[in-house]
CSV table of C-alpha atoms in Angstrom, one decimal:
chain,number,residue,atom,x,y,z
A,35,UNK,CA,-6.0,30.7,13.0
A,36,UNK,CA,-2.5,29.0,13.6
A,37,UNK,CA,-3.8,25.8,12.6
A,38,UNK,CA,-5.6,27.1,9.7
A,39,UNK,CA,-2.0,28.2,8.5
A,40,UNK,CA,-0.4,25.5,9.7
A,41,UNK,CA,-2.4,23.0,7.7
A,42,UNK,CA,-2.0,25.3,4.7
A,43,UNK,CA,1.7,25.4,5.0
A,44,UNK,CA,1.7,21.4,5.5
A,45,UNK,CA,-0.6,21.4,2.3
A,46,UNK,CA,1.8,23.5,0.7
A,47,UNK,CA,4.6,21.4,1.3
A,48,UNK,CA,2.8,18.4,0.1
A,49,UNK,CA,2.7,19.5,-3.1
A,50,UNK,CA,6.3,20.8,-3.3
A,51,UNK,CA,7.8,17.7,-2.0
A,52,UNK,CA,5.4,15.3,-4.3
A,53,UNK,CA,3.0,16.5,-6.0
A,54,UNK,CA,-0.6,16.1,-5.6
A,55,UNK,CA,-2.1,13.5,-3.7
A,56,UNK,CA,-5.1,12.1,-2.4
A,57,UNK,CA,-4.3,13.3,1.1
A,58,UNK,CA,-2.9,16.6,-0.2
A,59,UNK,CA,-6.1,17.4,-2.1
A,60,UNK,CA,-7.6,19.8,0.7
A,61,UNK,CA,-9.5,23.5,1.2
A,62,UNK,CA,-6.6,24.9,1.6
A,63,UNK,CA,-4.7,23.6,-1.7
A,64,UNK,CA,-8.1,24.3,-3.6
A,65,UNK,CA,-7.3,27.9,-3.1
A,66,UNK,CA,-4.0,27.2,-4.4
A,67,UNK,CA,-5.5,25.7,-7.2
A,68,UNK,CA,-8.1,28.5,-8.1
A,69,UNK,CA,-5.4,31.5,-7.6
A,70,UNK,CA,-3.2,29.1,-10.4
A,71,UNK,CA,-6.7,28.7,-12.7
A,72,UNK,CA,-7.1,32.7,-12.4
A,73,UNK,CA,-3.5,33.9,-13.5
A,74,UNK,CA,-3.7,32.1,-16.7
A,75,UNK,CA,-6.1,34.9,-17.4
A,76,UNK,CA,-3.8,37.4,-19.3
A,77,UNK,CA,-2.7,34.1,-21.2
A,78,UNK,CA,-6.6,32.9,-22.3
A,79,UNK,CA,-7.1,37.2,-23.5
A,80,UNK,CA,-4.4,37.1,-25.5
A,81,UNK,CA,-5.6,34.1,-26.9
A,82,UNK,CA,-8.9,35.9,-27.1
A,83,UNK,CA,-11.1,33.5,-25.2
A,84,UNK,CA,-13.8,35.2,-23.5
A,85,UNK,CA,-13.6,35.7,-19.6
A,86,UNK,CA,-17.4,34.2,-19.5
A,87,UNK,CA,-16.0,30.7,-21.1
A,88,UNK,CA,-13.8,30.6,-17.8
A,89,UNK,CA,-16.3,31.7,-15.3
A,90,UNK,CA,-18.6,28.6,-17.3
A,91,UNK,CA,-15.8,26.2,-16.0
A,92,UNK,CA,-13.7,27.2,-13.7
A,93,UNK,CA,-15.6,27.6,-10.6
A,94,UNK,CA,-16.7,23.6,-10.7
A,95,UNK,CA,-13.2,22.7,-11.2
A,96,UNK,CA,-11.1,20.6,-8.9
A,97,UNK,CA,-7.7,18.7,-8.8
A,98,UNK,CA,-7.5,15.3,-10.1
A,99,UNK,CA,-4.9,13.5,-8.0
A,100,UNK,CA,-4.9,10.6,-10.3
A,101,UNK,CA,-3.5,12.1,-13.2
A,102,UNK,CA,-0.5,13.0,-11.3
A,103,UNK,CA,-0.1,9.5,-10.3
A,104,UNK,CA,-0.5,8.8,-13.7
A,105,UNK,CA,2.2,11.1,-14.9
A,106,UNK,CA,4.5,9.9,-11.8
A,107,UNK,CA,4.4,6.8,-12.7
A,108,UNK,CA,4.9,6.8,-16.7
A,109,UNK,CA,7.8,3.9,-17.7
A,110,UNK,CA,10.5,5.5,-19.3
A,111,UNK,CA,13.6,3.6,-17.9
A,112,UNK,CA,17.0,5.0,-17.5
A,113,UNK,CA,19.0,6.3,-20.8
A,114,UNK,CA,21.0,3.2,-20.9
A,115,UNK,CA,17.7,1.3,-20.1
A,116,UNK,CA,18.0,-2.1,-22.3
A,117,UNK,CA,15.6,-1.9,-25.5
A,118,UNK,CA,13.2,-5.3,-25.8
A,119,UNK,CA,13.0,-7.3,-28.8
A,120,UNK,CA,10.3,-5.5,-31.5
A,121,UNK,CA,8.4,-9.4,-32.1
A,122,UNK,CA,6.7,-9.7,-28.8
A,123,UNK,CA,5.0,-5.9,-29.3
A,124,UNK,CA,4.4,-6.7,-33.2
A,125,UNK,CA,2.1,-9.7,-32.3
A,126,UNK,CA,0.4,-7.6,-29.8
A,127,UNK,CA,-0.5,-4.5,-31.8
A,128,UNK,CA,-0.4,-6.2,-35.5
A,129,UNK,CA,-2.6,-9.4,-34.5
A,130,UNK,CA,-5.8,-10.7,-36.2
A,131,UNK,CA,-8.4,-8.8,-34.5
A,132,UNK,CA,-6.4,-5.5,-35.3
A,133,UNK,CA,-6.2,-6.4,-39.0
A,134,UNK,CA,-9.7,-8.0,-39.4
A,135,UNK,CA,-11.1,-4.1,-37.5
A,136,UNK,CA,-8.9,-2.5,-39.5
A,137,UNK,CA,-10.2,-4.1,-43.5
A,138,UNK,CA,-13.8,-3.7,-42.3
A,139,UNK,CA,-13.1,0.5,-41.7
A,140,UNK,CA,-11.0,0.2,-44.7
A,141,UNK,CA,-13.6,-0.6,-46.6
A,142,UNK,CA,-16.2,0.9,-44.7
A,143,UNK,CA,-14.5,4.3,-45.9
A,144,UNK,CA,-13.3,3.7,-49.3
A,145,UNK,CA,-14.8,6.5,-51.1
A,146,UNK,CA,-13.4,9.3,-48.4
A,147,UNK,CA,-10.2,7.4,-48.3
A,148,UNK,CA,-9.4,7.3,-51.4
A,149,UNK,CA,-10.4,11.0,-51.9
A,150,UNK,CA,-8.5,12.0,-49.1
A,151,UNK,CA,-5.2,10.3,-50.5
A,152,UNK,CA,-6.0,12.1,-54.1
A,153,UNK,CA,-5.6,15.1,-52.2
A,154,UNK,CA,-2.7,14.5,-49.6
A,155,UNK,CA,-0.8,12.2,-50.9
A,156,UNK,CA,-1.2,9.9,-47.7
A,157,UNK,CA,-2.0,6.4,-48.5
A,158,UNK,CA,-5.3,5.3,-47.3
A,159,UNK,CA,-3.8,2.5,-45.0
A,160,UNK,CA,-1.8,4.7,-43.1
A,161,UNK,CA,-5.0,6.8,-42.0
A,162,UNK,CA,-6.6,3.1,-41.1
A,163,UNK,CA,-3.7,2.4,-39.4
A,164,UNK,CA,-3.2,5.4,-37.0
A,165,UNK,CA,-6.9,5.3,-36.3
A,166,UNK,CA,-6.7,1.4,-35.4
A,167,UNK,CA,-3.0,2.1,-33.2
A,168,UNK,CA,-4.7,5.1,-31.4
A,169,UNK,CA,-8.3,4.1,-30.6
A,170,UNK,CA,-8.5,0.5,-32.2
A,171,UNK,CA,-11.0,2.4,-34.3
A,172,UNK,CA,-12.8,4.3,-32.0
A,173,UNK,CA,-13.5,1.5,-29.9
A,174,UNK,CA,-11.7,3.9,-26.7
A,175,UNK,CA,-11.2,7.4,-26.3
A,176,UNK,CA,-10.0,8.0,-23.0
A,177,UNK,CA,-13.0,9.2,-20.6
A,178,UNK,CA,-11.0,11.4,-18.9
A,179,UNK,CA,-12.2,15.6,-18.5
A,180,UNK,CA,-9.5,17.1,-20.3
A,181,UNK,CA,-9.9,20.3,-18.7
A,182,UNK,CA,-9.4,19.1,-15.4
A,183,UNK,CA,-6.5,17.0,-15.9
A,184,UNK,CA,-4.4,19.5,-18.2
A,185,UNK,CA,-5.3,22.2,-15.6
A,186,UNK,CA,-4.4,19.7,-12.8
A,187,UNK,CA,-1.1,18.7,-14.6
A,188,UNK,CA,-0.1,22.2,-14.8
A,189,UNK,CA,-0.5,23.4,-11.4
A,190,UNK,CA,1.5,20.6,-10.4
A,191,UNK,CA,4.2,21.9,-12.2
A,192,UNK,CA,6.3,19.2,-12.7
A,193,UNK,CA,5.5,19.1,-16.6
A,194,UNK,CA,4.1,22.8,-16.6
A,195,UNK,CA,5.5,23.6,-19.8
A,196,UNK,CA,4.5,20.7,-21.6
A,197,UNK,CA,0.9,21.0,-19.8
A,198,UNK,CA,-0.2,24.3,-19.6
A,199,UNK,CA,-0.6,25.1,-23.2
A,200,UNK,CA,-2.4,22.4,-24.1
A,201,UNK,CA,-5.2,23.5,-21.1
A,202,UNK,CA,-5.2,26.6,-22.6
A,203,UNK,CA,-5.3,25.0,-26.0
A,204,UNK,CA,-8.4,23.4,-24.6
A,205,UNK,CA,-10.0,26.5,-23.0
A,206,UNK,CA,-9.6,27.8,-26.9
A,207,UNK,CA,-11.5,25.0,-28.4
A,208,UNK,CA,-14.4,25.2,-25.9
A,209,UNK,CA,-14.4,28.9,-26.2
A,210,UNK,CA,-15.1,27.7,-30.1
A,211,UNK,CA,-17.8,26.1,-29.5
A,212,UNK,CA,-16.4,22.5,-29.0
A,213,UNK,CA,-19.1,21.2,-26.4
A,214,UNK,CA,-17.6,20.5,-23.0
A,215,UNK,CA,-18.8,17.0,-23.5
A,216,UNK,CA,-16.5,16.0,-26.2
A,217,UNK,CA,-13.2,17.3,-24.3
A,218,UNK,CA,-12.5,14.0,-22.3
A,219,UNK,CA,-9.2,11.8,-23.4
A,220,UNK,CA,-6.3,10.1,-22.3
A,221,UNK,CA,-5.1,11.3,-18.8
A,222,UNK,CA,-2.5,13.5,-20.7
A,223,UNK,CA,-4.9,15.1,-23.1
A,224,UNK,CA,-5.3,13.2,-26.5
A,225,UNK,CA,-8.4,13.3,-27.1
A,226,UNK,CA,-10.8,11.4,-30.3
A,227,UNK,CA,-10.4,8.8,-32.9
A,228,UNK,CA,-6.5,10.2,-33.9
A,229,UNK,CA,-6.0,10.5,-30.3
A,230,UNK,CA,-4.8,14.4,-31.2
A,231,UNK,CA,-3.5,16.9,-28.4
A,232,UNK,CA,-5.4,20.4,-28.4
A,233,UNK,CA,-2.9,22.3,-29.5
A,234,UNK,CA,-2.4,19.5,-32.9
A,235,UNK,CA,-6.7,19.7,-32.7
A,236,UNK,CA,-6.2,23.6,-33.3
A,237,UNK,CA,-3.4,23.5,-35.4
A,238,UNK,CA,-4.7,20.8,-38.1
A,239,UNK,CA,-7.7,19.4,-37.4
A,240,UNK,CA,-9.4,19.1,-40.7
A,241,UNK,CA,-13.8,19.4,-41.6
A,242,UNK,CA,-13.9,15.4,-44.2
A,243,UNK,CA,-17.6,16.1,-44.3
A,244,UNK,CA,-18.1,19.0,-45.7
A,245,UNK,CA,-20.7,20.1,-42.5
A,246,UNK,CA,-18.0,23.0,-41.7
A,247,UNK,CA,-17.0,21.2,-38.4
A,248,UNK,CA,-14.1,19.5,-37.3
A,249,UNK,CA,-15.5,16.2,-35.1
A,250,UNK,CA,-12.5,13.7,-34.9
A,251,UNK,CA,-15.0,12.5,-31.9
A,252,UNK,CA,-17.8,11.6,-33.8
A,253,UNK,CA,-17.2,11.6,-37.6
A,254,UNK,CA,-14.9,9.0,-39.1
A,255,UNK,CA,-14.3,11.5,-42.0
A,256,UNK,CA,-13.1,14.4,-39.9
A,257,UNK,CA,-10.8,12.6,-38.2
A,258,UNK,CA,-9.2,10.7,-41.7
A,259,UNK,CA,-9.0,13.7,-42.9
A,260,UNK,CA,-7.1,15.2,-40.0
A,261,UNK,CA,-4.8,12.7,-39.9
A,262,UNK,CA,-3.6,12.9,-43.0
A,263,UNK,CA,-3.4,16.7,-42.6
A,264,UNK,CA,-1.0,15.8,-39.5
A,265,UNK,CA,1.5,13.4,-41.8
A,266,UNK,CA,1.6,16.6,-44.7
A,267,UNK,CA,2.5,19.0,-42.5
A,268,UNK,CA,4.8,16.1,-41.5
A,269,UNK,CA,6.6,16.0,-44.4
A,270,UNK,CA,5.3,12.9,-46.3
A,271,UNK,CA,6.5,12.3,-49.6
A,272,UNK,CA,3.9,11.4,-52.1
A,273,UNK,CA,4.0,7.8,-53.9
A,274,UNK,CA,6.9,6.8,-51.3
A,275,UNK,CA,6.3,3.7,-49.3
A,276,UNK,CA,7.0,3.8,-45.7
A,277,UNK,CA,9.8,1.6,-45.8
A,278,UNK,CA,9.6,-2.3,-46.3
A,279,UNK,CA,10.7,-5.3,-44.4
A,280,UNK,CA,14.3,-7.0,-45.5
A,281,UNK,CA,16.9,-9.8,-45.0
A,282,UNK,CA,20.3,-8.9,-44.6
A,283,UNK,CA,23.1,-11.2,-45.6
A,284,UNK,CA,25.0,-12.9,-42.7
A,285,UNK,CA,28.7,-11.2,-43.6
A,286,UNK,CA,27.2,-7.3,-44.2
A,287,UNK,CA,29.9,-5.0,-43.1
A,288,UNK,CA,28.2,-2.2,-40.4
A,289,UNK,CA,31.2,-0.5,-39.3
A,290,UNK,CA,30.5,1.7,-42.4
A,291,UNK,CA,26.8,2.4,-41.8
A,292,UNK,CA,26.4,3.9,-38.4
A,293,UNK,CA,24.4,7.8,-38.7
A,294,UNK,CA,27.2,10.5,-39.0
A,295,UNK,CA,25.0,13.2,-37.1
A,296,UNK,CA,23.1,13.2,-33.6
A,297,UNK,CA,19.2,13.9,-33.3
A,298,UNK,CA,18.2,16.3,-31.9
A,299,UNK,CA,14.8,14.9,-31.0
A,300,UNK,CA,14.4,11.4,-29.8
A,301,UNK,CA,18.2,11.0,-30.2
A,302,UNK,CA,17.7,7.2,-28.5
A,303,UNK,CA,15.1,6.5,-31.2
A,304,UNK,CA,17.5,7.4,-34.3
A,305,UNK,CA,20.5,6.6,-32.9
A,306,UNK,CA,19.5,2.9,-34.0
A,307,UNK,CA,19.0,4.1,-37.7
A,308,UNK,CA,22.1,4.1,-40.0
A,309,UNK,CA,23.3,6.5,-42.4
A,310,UNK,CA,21.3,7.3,-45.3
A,311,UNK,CA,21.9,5.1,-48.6
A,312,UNK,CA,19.5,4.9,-51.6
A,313,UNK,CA,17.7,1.8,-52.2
A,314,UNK,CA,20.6,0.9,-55.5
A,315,UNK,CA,22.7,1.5,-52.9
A,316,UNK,CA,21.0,-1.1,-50.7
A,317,UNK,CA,20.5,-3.8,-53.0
A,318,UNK,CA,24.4,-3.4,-54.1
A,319,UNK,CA,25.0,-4.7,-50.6
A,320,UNK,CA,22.8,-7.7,-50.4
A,321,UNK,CA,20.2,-6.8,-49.0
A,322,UNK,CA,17.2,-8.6,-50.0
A,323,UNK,CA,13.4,-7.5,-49.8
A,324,UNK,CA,11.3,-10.3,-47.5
A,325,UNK,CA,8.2,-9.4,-49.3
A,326,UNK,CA,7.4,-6.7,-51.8
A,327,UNK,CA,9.9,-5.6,-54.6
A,328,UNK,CA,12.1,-2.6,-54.3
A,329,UNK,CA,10.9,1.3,-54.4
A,330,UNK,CA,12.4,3.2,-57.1
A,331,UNK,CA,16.3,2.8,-56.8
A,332,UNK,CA,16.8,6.8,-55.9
A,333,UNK,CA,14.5,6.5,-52.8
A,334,UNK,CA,16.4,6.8,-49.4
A,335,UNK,CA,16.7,5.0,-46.3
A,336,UNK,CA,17.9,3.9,-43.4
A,337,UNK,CA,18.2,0.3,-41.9
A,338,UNK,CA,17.0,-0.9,-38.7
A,339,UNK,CA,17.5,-4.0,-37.3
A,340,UNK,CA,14.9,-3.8,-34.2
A,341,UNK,CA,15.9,-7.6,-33.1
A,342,UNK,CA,19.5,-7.2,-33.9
A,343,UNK,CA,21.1,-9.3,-36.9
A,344,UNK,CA,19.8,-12.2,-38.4
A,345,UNK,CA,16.4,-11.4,-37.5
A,346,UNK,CA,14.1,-9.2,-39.4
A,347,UNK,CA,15.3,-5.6,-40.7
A,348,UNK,CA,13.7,-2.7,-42.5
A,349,UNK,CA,14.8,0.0,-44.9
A,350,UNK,CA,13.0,3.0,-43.5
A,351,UNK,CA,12.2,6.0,-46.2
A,352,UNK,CA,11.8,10.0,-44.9
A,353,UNK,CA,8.2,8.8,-44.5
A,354,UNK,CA,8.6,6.6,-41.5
A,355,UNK,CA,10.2,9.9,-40.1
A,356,UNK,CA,6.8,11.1,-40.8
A,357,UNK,CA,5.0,8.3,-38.5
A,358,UNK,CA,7.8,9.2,-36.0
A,359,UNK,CA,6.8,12.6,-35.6
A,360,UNK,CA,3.3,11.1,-34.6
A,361,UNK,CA,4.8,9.3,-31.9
A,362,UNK,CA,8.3,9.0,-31.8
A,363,UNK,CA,9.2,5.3,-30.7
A,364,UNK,CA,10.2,2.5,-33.3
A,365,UNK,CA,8.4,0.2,-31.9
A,366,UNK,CA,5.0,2.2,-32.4
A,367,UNK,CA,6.5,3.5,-36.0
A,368,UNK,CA,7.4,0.2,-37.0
A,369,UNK,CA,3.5,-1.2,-36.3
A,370,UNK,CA,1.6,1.5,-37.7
A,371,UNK,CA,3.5,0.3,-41.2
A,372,UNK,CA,3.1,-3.2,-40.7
A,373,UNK,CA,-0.6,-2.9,-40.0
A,374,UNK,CA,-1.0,-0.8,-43.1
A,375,UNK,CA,0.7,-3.3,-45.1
A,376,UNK,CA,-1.7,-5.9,-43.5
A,377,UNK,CA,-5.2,-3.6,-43.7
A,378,UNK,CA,-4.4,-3.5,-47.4
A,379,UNK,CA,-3.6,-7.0,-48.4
């Protein structure tokens, strides 16, 4: 009996001190585990999934160490961590392959594409693009159980508030009707061709096909369509590029230009944005498109200069926000446009 508590107690402490682990994963942390999966029970009511959905998974459920490991060791750097040049990640996620994959679904889905963007307002290449970024067009999902690591994540606690309602956003979707099957993902819980959380799954996943289901796993269509439900509720601007690729002249004055108010989210991300200034504005300064003309003179943007001056810059439009709000980092934002630009040439 002593040693029975003993080891639980030493379990225990395992999992306060670091998490889970391969040698922490024991009998006596499983019952840990169970006691956490059955107190989410008033949660999944309220939600209104059924008790029998849980009793279908729970039971066979155990901790997945690796996922924690995973989490552990996400990069991240300090806040004063020095940013890399943006070229060496361009080449890698806007290269040939991508773009070649990316015109072949482009025109694989013209007809959906181009009704989808009647409707929404998102240009087809930016639904081509997310899907190539996220999956490199379905070519990988993520095989992990999402179930299992969101409930893993959460009892770890670390993250709890970032993972638990997403496992309970999962519970929802299985309770309607998504097949067990089809919840597996990343090892944080993204999950089908746009690479969606449950909670953004449930939120604004969107039927392309007309069958009266939403499949982002299976049907191209679906998950177009939800995509380009994400960037509306987003807050993209119809018949707005995202922002387009510039020189600036060698003797341009920033001391003027730097953003007059802090983000709130992501305040590393913006803080390398300038104040707003319309496109006239822009021009008046110098600044010279490297490729296509100028948007209408009374868009607005922002300049980045990812490599620092005399390399490459952009003017980036409230629609870039939008692609920011899918994943907020530059570097990512920056690609998905560029690879548009380059699916539709």
């Amino acid at each position: 009996m002593r040693s029975s508590i003993l080891s639980l107690l030493l379990g225990l402490s395992a999992v306060v001190a670091g998490g889970l682990t391969a040698d922490s994963v024991s009998a006596q942390e499983d019952v840990g585990f169970r006691a956490y999966l059955e107190s989410l029970r008033p949660k999944t009511r309220a939600m209104g999934i059924r008790d029998s959905t849980l009793d279908s998974v729970f039971p066979g459920l155990t901790p997945n160490p690796r996922v924690v490991q995973l989490d552990q060791n996400q990069p991240g750097g300090g806040t004063y961590a020095p940013i890399p040049n943006f070229e060496p990640y361009r080449r890698q996620h806007v290269d040939a392959a991508r773009i070649s994959r990316g015109r072949t679904a482009y025109l694989a889905n013209r007809a959906r594409l181009a009704r989808i963007e009647a409707e929404t307002g998102v240009p087809e290449e930016i639904m081509v693009a997310i899907y190539g970024h996220e999956t490199n067009y379905g070519a990988y999902t993520g095989d992990f159980d999402l179930i299992r690591s969101l409930a893993t994540l959460s009892y770890e606690g670390r993250r709890r508030t970032l993972f638990e309602p997403e496992l309970l956003a999962t519970l929802k979707m299985l309770d309607d009707g998504v097949p067990r099957s089809r919840l597996v993902g990343s090892w944080a819980g993204a999950t089908g061709y746009p690479q969606f959380l449950p909670s953004v799954y449930l939120r604004l996943g969107k039927d392309g096909d007309g069958d009266g289901r939403v499949d982002i796993w299976n049907s191209e269509a679906d998950a177009l369509a939800s995509i380009a439900n994400y960037f509306v509720h987003a807050g993209w601007r119809r018949g707005e590029p995202w922002g387009i690729a510039v020189s600036v002249p060698v003797g341009l004055d920033r001391s003027g230009l730097a953003a007059r108010t802090t983000a709130v989210r992501c305040p590393r991300v913006f803080s390398r944005h300038s104040r707003w200034l319309s496109m006239a504005e822009w021009r008046r300064m110098g600044i010279v498109p490297s490729g296509a003309g100028w948007p209408a003179d009374r868009v607005m943007a922002t300049l980045l200069e990812p490599d620092g001056p005399g390399k490459t810059a952009y003017l980036l439009t409230s629609n870039y926000r939008a692609i920011l709000d899918y994943n907020c980092s530059n570097f990512y934002a920056l690609s998905v446009g560029l690879l548009a630009d380059a699916v539709k040439q």
